[in-house]
Tab-separated table of C-alpha atoms and ligand atoms in Angstrom:
chain	number	residue	atom	x	y	z
A	1	MET	CA	186.789	-62.900	307.928
A	2	PRO	CA	186.379	-66.053	305.782
A	3	ASN	CA	184.564	-68.917	307.453
A	4	ASP	CA	187.308	-71.425	306.720
A	5	ARG	CA	186.965	-73.350	309.958
A	6	LYS	CA	183.686	-74.843	308.826
A	7	TYR	CA	185.299	-76.320	305.699
A	8	THR	CA	188.615	-77.320	307.268
A	9	ALA	CA	188.803	-81.075	307.695
A	10	PHE	CA	190.618	-82.701	310.617
A	11	CYS	CA	193.301	-83.959	308.217
A	12	GLY	CA	193.975	-80.541	306.658
A	13	LEU	CA	191.859	-80.871	303.527
A	14	TYR	CA	189.398	-78.197	302.521
A	15	CYS	CA	186.003	-79.918	302.171
A	16	LYS	CA	184.735	-77.665	299.381
A	17	ASP	CA	187.558	-78.867	297.095
A	18	CYS	CA	186.604	-82.546	297.216
A	19	ILE	CA	184.828	-84.096	294.230
A	20	PRO	CA	182.228	-85.687	296.579
A	21	SER	CA	181.263	-82.121	297.675
A	22	ASN	CA	180.871	-80.784	294.131
A	23	GLU	CA	177.177	-79.831	294.085
A	24	ARG	CA	177.174	-78.906	290.401
A	25	LEU	CA	178.630	-82.266	289.396
A	26	PHE	CA	175.967	-84.227	291.274
A	27	GLN	CA	173.141	-82.066	290.013
A	28	LEU	CA	174.335	-82.636	286.436
A	29	LEU	CA	174.648	-86.376	287.055
A	30	ARG	CA	171.118	-86.552	288.454
A	31	ASP	CA	169.740	-84.539	285.528
A	32	LEU	CA	171.594	-86.638	282.951
A	33	GLU	CA	170.516	-89.942	284.479
A	34	LYS	CA	166.899	-88.789	284.688
A	35	LEU	CA	166.880	-87.622	281.072
A	36	LEU	CA	168.516	-90.811	279.778
A	37	ILE	CA	165.839	-92.877	281.521
A	38	GLU	CA	163.022	-90.609	280.313
A	39	ILE	CA	164.022	-90.896	276.667
A	40	LYS	CA	164.904	-94.615	277.023
A	41	PHE	CA	168.393	-94.045	275.746
A	42	ASP	CA	169.217	-97.687	276.555
A	43	GLU	CA	167.004	-98.833	273.686
A	44	TYR	CA	168.528	-96.262	271.350
A	45	ALA	CA	172.011	-97.418	272.397
A	46	GLN	CA	171.114	-101.022	271.506
A	47	LEU	CA	170.164	-99.887	268.036
A	48	LYS	CA	173.313	-97.793	267.615
A	49	ALA	CA	175.428	-100.719	268.843
A	50	LEU	CA	174.609	-102.628	265.653
A	51	ASN	CA	176.907	-100.265	263.747
A	52	ILE	CA	178.908	-98.365	266.358
A	53	SER	CA	180.543	-100.812	268.748
A	54	PRO	CA	181.244	-98.465	271.732
A	55	TYR	CA	177.450	-98.352	272.255
A	56	LYS	CA	177.674	-101.977	273.358
A	57	ASN	CA	179.195	-100.547	276.562
A	58	TYR	CA	176.183	-98.347	277.283
A	59	PRO	CA	174.984	-100.528	280.231
A	60	GLN	CA	178.417	-100.160	281.868
A	61	PHE	CA	178.330	-96.403	281.241
A	62	HIS	CA	174.979	-96.215	282.995
A	63	GLU	CA	176.288	-98.302	285.850
A	64	VAL	CA	179.265	-95.969	286.242
A	65	LEU	CA	176.922	-92.954	286.316
A	66	GLY	CA	175.052	-94.598	289.183
A	67	GLU	CA	178.288	-95.267	291.060
A	68	MET	CA	179.426	-91.669	290.533
A	69	ARG	CA	176.193	-90.419	292.043
A	70	LYS	CA	176.855	-92.504	295.151
A	71	LEU	CA	180.054	-90.538	295.769
A	72	GLU	CA	178.084	-87.470	296.826
A	73	ARG	CA	178.699	-86.240	300.372
A	74	LYS	CA	176.515	-83.497	301.777
A	75	SER	CA	178.063	-83.306	305.247
A	76	LEU	CA	181.398	-81.731	306.025
A	77	CYS	CA	184.251	-83.626	307.695
A	78	THR	CA	183.656	-81.989	311.077
A	79	GLU	CA	179.958	-82.888	310.845
A	80	GLY	CA	180.770	-86.565	310.350
A	81	GLY	CA	180.837	-86.483	306.527
A	82	CYS	CA	183.443	-87.858	304.100
A	83	LYS	CA	184.441	-91.257	305.555
A	84	GLU	CA	182.075	-92.393	308.284
A	85	ASP	CA	184.681	-94.516	310.042
A	86	CYS	CA	187.692	-92.279	309.409
A	87	LYS	CA	190.647	-93.256	311.631
A	88	ILE	CA	192.140	-89.786	311.293
A	89	ARG	CA	189.003	-88.136	312.660
A	90	LYS	CA	188.881	-90.650	315.536
A	91	CYS	CA	192.544	-90.029	316.307
A	92	VAL	CA	192.235	-86.221	316.277
A	93	ILE	CA	189.134	-86.275	318.486
A	94	GLY	CA	190.765	-88.819	320.803
A	95	LYS	CA	193.775	-86.540	321.261
A	96	LYS	CA	191.487	-83.515	321.750
A	97	TYR	CA	193.150	-81.615	318.903
A	98	GLU	CA	191.373	-79.290	316.498
A	99	GLY	CA	193.131	-81.035	313.638
A	100	CYS	CA	196.340	-82.791	312.592
A	101	TRP	CA	198.086	-79.417	312.305
A	102	GLU	CA	198.345	-79.461	316.124
A	103	CYS	CA	200.015	-82.865	316.199
A	104	ALA	CA	203.795	-83.204	316.495
A	105	ASP	CA	203.661	-86.551	314.638
A	106	HIS	CA	202.057	-85.280	311.435
A	107	LYS	CA	205.197	-85.781	309.323
A	108	THR	CA	205.467	-89.487	310.065
A	109	CYS	CA	201.851	-90.371	310.823
A	110	PRO	CA	200.868	-93.548	308.902
A	111	LEU	CA	197.215	-92.499	308.901
A	112	LEU	CA	198.021	-89.470	306.743
A	113	GLN	CA	200.286	-91.359	304.336
A	114	TYR	CA	197.664	-92.284	301.744
A	115	LEU	CA	196.211	-88.763	301.670
A	116	LYS	CA	199.686	-87.287	301.187
A	117	GLU	CA	200.101	-89.262	297.965
A	118	ILE	CA	197.100	-87.475	296.446
A	119	HIS	CA	196.709	-84.153	298.276
A	120	SER	CA	198.936	-81.300	299.512
A	121	ILE	CA	198.514	-82.318	303.150
A	122	GLU	CA	201.885	-81.130	304.530
A	123	HIS	CA	201.552	-77.769	302.809
A	124	ASN	CA	197.991	-77.331	304.076
A	125	LEU	CA	198.916	-78.263	307.639
A	126	ALA	CA	201.730	-75.692	307.547
A	127	MET	CA	199.341	-73.019	306.209
A	128	ILE	CA	196.732	-73.796	308.875
A	129	ARG	CA	199.409	-73.487	311.559
A	130	LYS	CA	200.636	-70.190	310.075
A	131	TYR	CA	197.320	-68.448	309.319
A	132	GLY	CA	194.950	-70.304	311.646
A	133	PRO	CA	192.007	-72.560	310.705
A	134	GLU	CA	189.729	-69.546	310.156
A	135	GLU	CA	191.816	-67.810	307.498
A	136	TRP	CA	194.156	-70.173	305.707
A	137	SER	CA	192.189	-71.257	302.634
A	138	ALA	CA	193.646	-68.665	300.248
A	139	TYR	CA	197.028	-70.364	300.775
A	140	ARG	CA	195.933	-73.987	300.395
A	141	GLY	CA	197.708	-76.292	297.973
A	142	LYS	CA	196.366	-78.184	294.970
A	143	HIS	CA	193.605	-80.459	296.177
A	144	TYR	CA	194.246	-83.301	293.730
A	145	CYS	CA	197.746	-84.020	292.451
A	146	TRP	CA	196.417	-84.384	288.868
A	147	LEU	CA	194.862	-80.902	288.721
B	201	SF4	S1	186.776	-87.871	307.118
B	201	SF4	FE1	188.962	-88.243	307.395
B	201	SF4	S2	189.869	-88.252	305.349
B	201	SF4	FE2	187.837	-87.343	305.189
B	201	SF4	S3	188.229	-85.149	305.317
B	201	SF4	FE3	187.753	-85.901	307.399
B	201	SF4	S4	189.701	-86.379	308.345
B	201	SF4	FE4	190.047	-86.172	306.147
B	202	SF4	S1	198.600	-89.149	314.965
B	202	SF4	FE1	198.510	-86.928	314.738
B	202	SF4	S2	198.776	-86.568	312.549
B	202	SF4	FE2	198.185	-88.723	312.806
B	202	SF4	S3	195.963	-88.738	312.607
B	202	SF4	FE3	196.432	-88.563	314.770
B	202	SF4	S4	196.408	-86.373	315.184
B	202	SF4	FE4	196.587	-86.624	312.956
């Protein structure tokens, strides 16, 4: 039996699909940042910028790398990860539900609206209801609308 419950977020997302949970991505970012600092790529970029103008943006690139690293989340939704002050999590816990799939208001809930614009929330909630939170993940929808 797959251990889907562990990765099933209160809102119907599957935690392993989120970019902030992508271990490989964050390992690569850490390695890249470390290497760039080690070889002082900033000084090399200054030199290259004399002839190749995109290198003038190297400081911004480095800043973006740092911001990307801050996106990392090691805890799952049900362990308090993702958004610390998530209103959806508070609402679900307050209503003593396992997740939004148990809520009769999920179609009109304003708290889910933003997520629905990006993720397959309605589809996921229907799959969790049909197959149960332990065994639904094989039927989940596209995590990000652009993938
Ligand atoms: S913290 Fe909120 S938005 Fe994030 S996965 Fe959990 S319920 Fe969904
Ligand atoms: S009202 Fe229902 S659907 Fe909306 S966040 Fe709360 S439990 Fe989820």
